[in-house]
Coordinates of C-alpha atoms in Angstrom, one line a residue:
M1 CA -21.6 147.0 80.2
E2 CA -19.8 146.3 83.5
K3 CA -17.1 148.8 84.2
V4 CA -16.0 148.3 87.8
K5 CA -12.4 149.0 88.7
K6 CA -11.2 147.0 91.7
Q7 CA -9.2 149.1 94.2
A8 CA -5.9 147.3 94.3
Y9 CA -3.5 150.0 95.5
N10 CA -3.1 151.2 99.1
L11 CA -1.6 154.4 100.5
G12 CA 1.9 152.9 100.5
M13 CA 1.7 152.1 96.8
A14 CA 0.4 155.6 96.0
I15 CA 3.4 157.1 97.9
A16 CA 5.8 154.6 96.2
M17 CA 4.4 155.7 92.9
I18 CA 5.2 159.3 93.5
I19 CA 8.7 158.7 95.0
G20 CA 9.5 156.0 92.5
V21 CA 8.5 158.0 89.5
V22 CA 10.3 161.2 90.6
I23 CA 13.5 159.8 92.0
G24 CA 15.4 158.3 89.1
S25 CA 19.0 158.6 87.9
G26 CA 18.9 162.4 87.9
I27 CA 19.4 163.1 91.6
Y28 CA 22.5 160.9 91.7
F29 CA 24.2 163.2 89.1
K30 CA 22.6 166.6 89.9
A31 CA 24.9 167.6 92.7
D32 CA 27.7 168.7 90.3
D33 CA 25.2 170.5 88.0
I34 CA 23.7 172.5 90.9
L35 CA 27.1 173.5 92.2
K36 CA 28.3 174.6 88.7
F37 CA 25.2 176.8 88.3
T38 CA 25.8 178.3 91.8
G39 CA 29.6 178.6 91.4
G40 CA 30.3 176.1 94.1
H41 CA 28.2 177.8 96.7
V42 CA 26.6 175.1 98.9
G43 CA 24.1 177.4 100.5
L44 CA 23.0 178.8 97.2
G45 CA 22.7 175.2 95.9
I46 CA 20.3 174.3 98.7
L47 CA 18.3 177.4 97.8
V48 CA 18.1 176.3 94.2
L49 CA 16.9 172.9 95.3
V50 CA 14.2 174.5 97.5
L51 CA 13.1 177.0 94.9
G52 CA 13.1 174.3 92.2
S53 CA 10.8 172.2 94.3
L54 CA 8.3 174.9 95.1
S55 CA 6.0 174.0 92.2
V56 CA 6.1 170.3 93.4
T57 CA 6.1 170.5 97.2
F58 CA 3.6 173.3 97.4
G59 CA 1.8 172.2 94.2
S60 CA 1.1 168.8 95.8
L61 CA -0.2 170.5 99.0
S62 CA -2.4 172.6 96.8
L63 CA -3.7 169.7 94.7
S64 CA -4.4 167.7 97.8
E65 CA -7.5 170.0 98.3
L66 CA -8.8 168.8 94.9
A67 CA -7.8 165.2 95.6
Q68 CA -10.1 165.2 98.7
R69 CA -13.0 166.2 96.5
N70 CA -12.4 164.2 93.3
S71 CA -11.2 160.7 92.7
G72 CA -12.4 160.2 89.1
S73 CA -10.6 158.6 86.3
G74 CA -8.4 160.5 83.9
G75 CA -5.7 161.8 86.3
L76 CA -5.4 165.6 86.7
S77 CA -7.6 166.0 83.6
S78 CA -10.6 165.1 85.8
Y79 CA -9.6 168.1 88.0
F80 CA -9.5 170.3 85.0
E81 CA -12.9 169.0 83.9
V82 CA -14.6 169.8 87.2
Y83 CA -12.9 172.9 88.3
V84 CA -11.8 174.6 85.0
N85 CA -13.4 173.6 81.7
P86 CA -14.2 170.2 80.0
G87 CA -12.8 171.3 76.7
L88 CA -9.5 172.5 78.2
A89 CA -9.4 169.3 80.3
A90 CA -9.6 167.2 77.1
A91 CA -6.9 169.3 75.4
L92 CA -4.5 169.0 78.3
G93 CA -5.4 165.4 78.8
F94 CA -4.5 164.5 75.2
F95 CA -1.2 166.4 75.7
T96 CA -0.5 164.5 78.9
A97 CA -1.3 161.0 77.6
Y98 CA 0.3 161.3 74.2
L99 CA 3.1 163.9 74.5
Y100 CA 4.2 164.8 78.0
F101 CA 4.4 161.4 79.7
P102 CA 5.4 159.4 76.6
T103 CA 8.4 161.7 75.8
V104 CA 9.6 161.5 79.4
I105 CA 9.2 157.6 79.4
A106 CA 11.1 157.5 76.1
I107 CA 14.0 159.4 77.4
V108 CA 14.2 157.6 80.8
A109 CA 14.0 154.2 79.0
W110 CA 16.9 155.3 76.8
V111 CA 18.8 156.3 80.0
A112 CA 18.0 152.8 81.3
G113 CA 19.6 151.4 78.2
I114 CA 22.7 153.4 78.8
Y115 CA 23.1 152.3 82.4
T116 CA 22.5 148.7 81.5
C117 CA 25.4 148.8 79.1
L118 CA 27.6 150.6 81.7
F119 CA 26.7 148.0 84.3
L120 CA 27.5 145.1 81.9
G121 CA 30.7 146.8 80.7
I122 CA 29.5 147.1 77.1
D123 CA 30.6 150.0 75.0
A124 CA 27.2 150.4 73.3
S125 CA 26.3 152.5 70.3
L126 CA 23.4 155.0 70.3
E127 CA 21.4 152.5 68.2
E128 CA 22.0 149.7 70.8
Q129 CA 21.0 152.0 73.7
V130 CA 17.8 153.0 72.0
L131 CA 16.9 149.4 71.2
L132 CA 17.4 148.5 74.8
G133 CA 15.2 151.4 75.8
A134 CA 12.5 150.1 73.4
L135 CA 12.8 146.6 74.9
Y136 CA 12.3 148.1 78.4
V137 CA 9.2 150.0 77.3
T138 CA 7.8 146.9 75.6
C139 CA 8.5 144.6 78.6
F140 CA 7.1 147.0 81.3
G141 CA 4.1 147.6 79.1
A142 CA 3.4 143.9 78.8
L143 CA 4.0 143.5 82.6
N144 CA 1.5 146.2 83.5
I145 CA -1.1 144.9 81.1
Y146 CA -0.7 141.3 82.2
S147 CA -0.7 142.1 86.0
R148 CA -1.1 145.5 87.6
Y149 CA -0.1 143.8 90.9
L150 CA 3.3 142.8 89.6
G151 CA 3.8 146.3 88.2
G152 CA 2.8 147.7 91.6
Y153 CA 5.2 145.3 93.5
F154 CA 8.1 146.2 91.2
Q155 CA 7.3 149.9 91.8
T156 CA 7.4 149.5 95.6
L157 CA 10.6 147.4 95.5
S158 CA 12.5 149.7 93.2
T159 CA 11.5 152.7 95.3
M160 CA 12.8 151.1 98.5
I161 CA 16.1 150.1 96.9
K162 CA 16.7 153.4 95.2
V163 CA 16.2 155.5 98.4
I164 CA 18.7 153.5 100.5
P165 CA 22.0 154.8 99.1
L166 CA 20.6 158.4 99.0
L167 CA 19.8 158.2 102.7
L168 CA 23.1 156.4 103.6
I169 CA 25.2 159.1 101.9
G170 CA 23.1 161.8 103.4
F171 CA 23.1 160.6 107.0
L172 CA 26.8 159.5 106.9
G173 CA 27.7 162.8 105.3
L174 CA 26.1 164.7 108.2
F175 CA 28.5 163.1 110.7
N176 CA 31.5 162.8 108.4
Q177 CA 34.7 164.1 110.1
A178 CA 37.2 162.7 107.6
P179 CA 39.3 165.1 105.6
L180 CA 38.2 165.9 102.1
P181 CA 39.7 163.6 99.5
A182 CA 42.5 164.8 97.1
L183 CA 41.4 165.4 93.6
P184 CA 42.7 162.8 91.1
A185 CA 45.6 164.0 89.0
T186 CA 43.8 163.3 85.7
V187 CA 40.8 165.5 86.6
I188 CA 40.7 169.2 85.5
L189 CA 40.2 171.4 88.6
I190 CA 37.1 173.6 88.8
E191 CA 37.2 176.1 91.6
P192 CA 34.3 178.0 93.2
H193 CA 33.5 181.2 91.3
P194 CA 31.0 184.0 91.2
V195 CA 28.0 183.5 88.9
G196 CA 25.7 186.5 89.6
L197 CA 22.1 185.7 88.6
G198 CA 23.3 182.8 86.4
W199 CA 22.2 180.4 89.1
M200 CA 18.6 180.8 88.0
A201 CA 19.3 178.8 84.9
G202 CA 19.9 175.8 87.2
L203 CA 16.2 175.7 87.9
V204 CA 15.5 174.3 84.4
P205 CA 17.5 171.0 84.5
L206 CA 16.6 170.6 88.1
A207 CA 12.9 170.6 87.2
F208 CA 13.5 167.3 85.5
A209 CA 14.5 165.8 88.8
F210 CA 11.1 166.6 90.2
E211 CA 9.0 165.6 87.2
G212 CA 6.3 162.9 87.2
W213 CA 4.8 163.4 90.7
T214 CA 1.3 163.9 89.3
A215 CA 1.2 160.4 87.7
V216 CA -0.4 158.9 90.8
A217 CA -3.6 160.8 90.1
N218 CA -3.9 158.6 87.0
I219 CA -4.7 155.5 89.1
A220 CA -7.0 157.3 91.5
P221 CA -10.0 155.0 90.9
E222 CA -7.8 152.0 91.8
I223 CA -6.5 153.4 95.1
K224 CA -8.3 152.2 98.2
N225 CA -10.2 155.0 99.9
P226 CA -8.9 157.3 97.1
K227 CA -10.1 160.7 98.4
K228 CA -8.2 160.3 101.6
N229 CA -5.2 158.3 100.5
L230 CA -4.6 160.3 97.3
A231 CA -4.6 163.5 99.2
R232 CA -2.2 162.0 101.8
A233 CA 0.1 160.7 99.0
F234 CA 0.2 164.2 97.4
I235 CA 1.4 165.6 100.7
I236 CA 3.8 162.8 101.9
G237 CA 5.4 161.8 98.6
P238 CA 6.8 165.2 97.4
M239 CA 7.7 166.4 100.9
T240 CA 9.7 163.1 101.4
I241 CA 11.4 163.6 98.0
L242 CA 12.5 167.2 98.9
G243 CA 13.9 166.0 102.3
V244 CA 15.8 163.1 100.7
Y245 CA 17.3 165.5 98.0
L246 CA 18.4 168.1 100.5
L247 CA 19.9 165.4 102.8
F248 CA 21.8 163.8 99.9
F249 CA 23.1 167.1 98.5
Y250 CA 24.4 168.3 101.8
G251 CA 25.9 164.9 102.6
M252 CA 27.7 164.7 99.3
N253 CA 29.3 168.1 99.9
K254 CA 30.4 167.1 103.4
I255 CA 32.0 164.0 102.1
L256 CA 33.7 165.4 99.0
G257 CA 33.5 169.2 99.1
P258 CA 32.1 171.4 96.2
T259 CA 35.5 171.7 94.4
F260 CA 35.8 167.9 94.1
I261 CA 32.2 167.4 93.1
M262 CA 32.3 170.1 90.3
S263 CA 35.7 168.8 89.0
T264 CA 34.7 165.1 88.9
G265 CA 31.2 165.8 87.6
D266 CA 28.9 162.7 87.2
E267 CA 31.5 160.4 88.6
A268 CA 31.3 162.2 92.0
I269 CA 28.7 159.7 93.3
T270 CA 31.2 156.8 92.6
Y271 CA 33.9 158.6 94.5
A272 CA 31.5 159.3 97.4
G273 CA 30.7 155.6 97.6
S274 CA 34.4 154.6 97.5
Q275 CA 35.2 157.2 100.2
L276 CA 32.5 155.7 102.5
F277 CA 32.5 152.0 101.7
G278 CA 35.5 151.2 99.6
A279 CA 36.3 150.9 95.8
G280 CA 34.0 147.9 95.2
I281 CA 30.9 149.9 95.8
G282 CA 30.9 151.6 92.4
K283 CA 29.4 148.6 90.6
L284 CA 26.7 148.3 93.3
L285 CA 25.7 152.0 93.0
L286 CA 25.5 151.6 89.2
F287 CA 23.1 148.7 89.7
V288 CA 21.0 150.8 92.1
V289 CA 20.9 153.7 89.6
L290 CA 19.7 151.2 86.9
L291 CA 16.9 150.0 89.2
S292 CA 16.0 153.6 90.0
V293 CA 15.6 154.4 86.3
L294 CA 13.6 151.2 85.6
G295 CA 11.3 152.2 88.5
V296 CA 10.6 155.5 86.7
V297 CA 9.8 153.7 83.4
N298 CA 7.5 151.2 85.1
G299 CA 5.7 153.8 87.2
L300 CA 5.0 156.2 84.3
I301 CA 3.9 153.3 82.0
L302 CA 1.6 151.9 84.8
A303 CA 0.0 155.3 85.2
T304 CA -0.1 156.6 81.6
M305 CA -1.6 153.6 79.9
R306 CA -4.9 154.2 81.9
L307 CA -5.5 157.7 80.6
P308 CA -6.8 157.1 77.0
Q309 CA -9.5 154.7 78.4
A310 CA -10.7 157.3 80.8
F311 CA -10.8 159.9 78.0
A312 CA -12.7 157.6 75.7
E313 CA -15.2 156.7 78.4
K314 CA -15.8 160.4 79.0
G315 CA -16.4 161.0 75.3
W316 CA -13.3 163.1 74.7
I317 CA -11.9 160.6 72.2
E318 CA -14.4 158.9 69.9
S319 CA -13.3 155.2 70.3
P320 CA -15.6 152.5 71.7
A321 CA -12.7 150.1 71.7
M322 CA -10.6 152.3 73.9
A323 CA -13.6 153.0 76.2
K324 CA -14.2 149.3 76.9
L325 CA -12.6 148.1 80.1
N326 CA -11.2 144.6 80.1
L327 CA -12.4 143.2 83.4
K328 CA -9.7 140.5 83.5
Y329 CA -6.8 143.0 83.2
Q330 CA -8.7 146.0 84.7
L331 CA -7.7 148.3 81.8
S332 CA -8.4 148.9 78.1
I333 CA -5.9 146.9 76.0
P334 CA -6.2 149.2 72.9
A335 CA -5.7 152.3 75.1
A336 CA -2.7 150.7 76.8
L337 CA -1.2 149.7 73.5
S338 CA -1.7 153.1 72.0
V339 CA 0.5 154.6 74.8
I340 CA 3.2 152.0 74.2
G341 CA 3.1 152.6 70.5
V342 CA 3.4 156.4 70.8
T343 CA 6.2 156.0 73.3
L344 CA 8.2 153.8 70.9
L345 CA 7.6 156.4 68.2
Y346 CA 9.1 159.1 70.4
L347 CA 12.1 156.8 71.0
L348 CA 12.6 156.7 67.3
I349 CA 12.3 160.5 67.1
H350 CA 14.7 160.8 70.0
Y351 CA 17.2 158.6 68.2
L352 CA 17.0 160.8 65.1
V353 CA 17.4 164.0 67.2
Q354 CA 20.5 162.6 69.0
K355 CA 21.9 161.1 65.8
W356 CA 21.8 164.5 63.9
N357 CA 22.3 166.7 67.0
L358 CA 19.0 168.6 66.3
L359 CA 18.7 169.8 69.9
P360 CA 22.3 170.5 71.2
G361 CA 22.5 170.0 74.9
S362 CA 18.9 168.9 75.2
D363 CA 16.4 166.2 74.3
I364 CA 12.8 165.8 73.3
S365 CA 11.5 165.5 76.9
E366 CA 12.4 169.2 77.6
I367 CA 9.8 170.1 75.0
T368 CA 7.0 169.5 77.5
L369 CA 8.4 170.1 80.9
V370 CA 7.9 173.9 81.2
F371 CA 4.5 173.8 79.5
N372 CA 3.2 171.1 81.9
N373 CA 4.4 173.1 84.9
V374 CA 2.8 176.3 83.8
S375 CA -0.5 174.5 82.9
L376 CA -0.9 173.3 86.5
N377 CA -1.3 176.9 87.6
L378 CA -4.9 176.7 86.3
L379 CA -5.6 174.1 89.0
H380 CA -3.8 176.2 91.7
L381 CA -6.0 179.1 90.7
A382 CA -9.0 176.8 91.2
V383 CA -7.9 175.9 94.7
L384 CA -7.4 179.6 95.5
K385 CA -10.9 180.3 94.3
L386 CA -12.3 177.5 96.6
Y387 CA -10.4 179.1 99.5
L388 CA -11.7 182.6 98.7
K389 CA -15.3 181.3 98.5
G390 CA -14.9 179.7 101.9
I391 CA -15.3 176.1 100.5
T392 CA -11.9 175.1 101.8
T393 CA -10.7 176.7 105.1
N394 CA -7.1 175.3 105.4
K395 CA -4.9 178.4 105.0
L396 CA -1.8 176.3 104.1
T397 CA -3.3 174.1 101.4
G398 CA -5.9 176.5 100.2
L399 CA -4.0 179.8 100.1
V400 CA -0.2 179.6 100.8
A401 CA 0.4 176.4 98.8
P402 CA -1.2 177.5 95.5
V403 CA 0.4 180.9 95.6
L404 CA 3.9 179.5 96.2
A405 CA 3.3 176.7 93.7
M406 CA 2.5 179.3 91.0
V407 CA 5.6 181.4 92.0
G408 CA 7.7 178.2 91.7
S409 CA 6.4 177.4 88.2
M410 CA 6.9 180.9 87.0
M411 CA 10.5 180.9 88.2
I412 CA 11.1 177.7 86.1
L413 CA 9.5 179.5 83.1
I414 CA 11.7 182.6 83.6
G415 CA 14.8 180.5 84.1
S416 CA 14.1 178.5 81.0
L417 CA 13.6 181.6 78.9
T418 CA 16.8 183.2 80.1
H419 CA 18.6 180.0 79.3
H420 CA 17.4 179.6 75.7
L421 CA 14.6 182.1 74.7
V422 CA 13.9 181.0 71.1
R423 CA 14.0 177.3 71.7
V424 CA 11.8 177.4 74.8
A425 CA 9.3 179.7 73.1
A426 CA 9.1 177.3 70.1
F427 CA 8.5 174.4 72.5
Q428 CA 5.6 176.2 74.2
I429 CA 4.0 177.0 70.8
F430 CA 4.4 173.3 69.8
C431 CA 2.7 172.1 73.0
L432 CA -0.2 174.6 72.4
L433 CA -0.7 173.2 68.9
F434 CA -0.7 169.7 70.3
C435 CA -3.3 170.7 72.8
S436 CA -5.3 172.2 70.0
L437 CA -5.4 168.8 68.3
G438 CA -6.8 167.3 71.5
Y439 CA -9.4 170.0 71.7
W440 CA -10.4 169.4 68.0
L441 CA -10.8 165.6 68.8
Y442 CA -13.0 166.6 71.8
R443 CA -15.2 168.9 69.7
K444 CA -15.4 166.3 66.9
S445 CA -16.5 163.6 69.4
N446 CA -19.1 165.8 71.1
L447 CA -20.6 167.1 67.9
N448 CA -21.3 163.6 66.6

């Protein structure tokens, strides 16, 4: 059976995948959250951004060592297979394809539904928001099955559009000399205040703003010159994201000031746009945010729907139908549909969780975020072993990066446990059980 995957994506698309998946709606509305956790201290807020990015920026530098040596199908699971253990790779691969990425896609699609209603001026119910989210998942799933080129083009376009306002606010904020705006009379004043070590809890919601950067590894076989370009994308993409985040955060504070941002909350971005460009910019910014969110949905669907086919081809999942590559569409239709179906199921579960307030102040995507971050430490340890054996000689990517990446992920774990010990512990146990199911399927497939 012919199973040739044509290499359709270049370095620019790989970088756009990382930036487009990571930068969504979150960063536009994280400035106030960061400042609230740090008590309005801008310098400490910058520290939180840097520490929160350690597992991503240094994690990407670390994984670039593995990307140079491995461009197989299956995303990061192929790294686990070669450098850790095939059984563990199958377990974590199952977790990634059917729990981690689909829950994130479900939540982001729901957010896209919310912003669509806001942009259209519709006061939508939770049911309508979720239905819109389901429509987006279905449409982008169909788009990426029908044409990976169209999905790739949308990813690149949405990435370019979403970064423009972040850079504008950041750069204009650097040189802003105008006085800080007066707080609207209807807004409750929140002054800077001491928080002690409470700022560490800010690392948990911030982690969501950096999630999804590993998705580009899922399309490795379809990237031109994958070993070189994937490694480059792992370095350029996350470093660019951190730079844009820091520039935007500092620019926002220069334009509005920490007191104004904390007091106005999520509406701060609209006030910043009005301060710089006039009142009519609010609607345009909302449209850009919507495109940003849709870019995340598209990118994650594009990457995730390729995973089950790779797993079935390796024999981790016993499914000849999933293993068969459709040469016209360059993916497995049953595998792609299984991802779409599971994502829609999680949207339904999310609806029930929100409807009955089963996770106060949280959502189902947080179930997997910390576990995924911690599991990557196994790959960083593998990179460290390669360096200690002299197989890789670059001190930054082989020694410094994996160590700092592991420190960053452990800080996120500690911060999450201090924030809600019982809930986070329960989430980790659930993820372990889900991985156990993946391992059972692997054993069942390999014993037959």
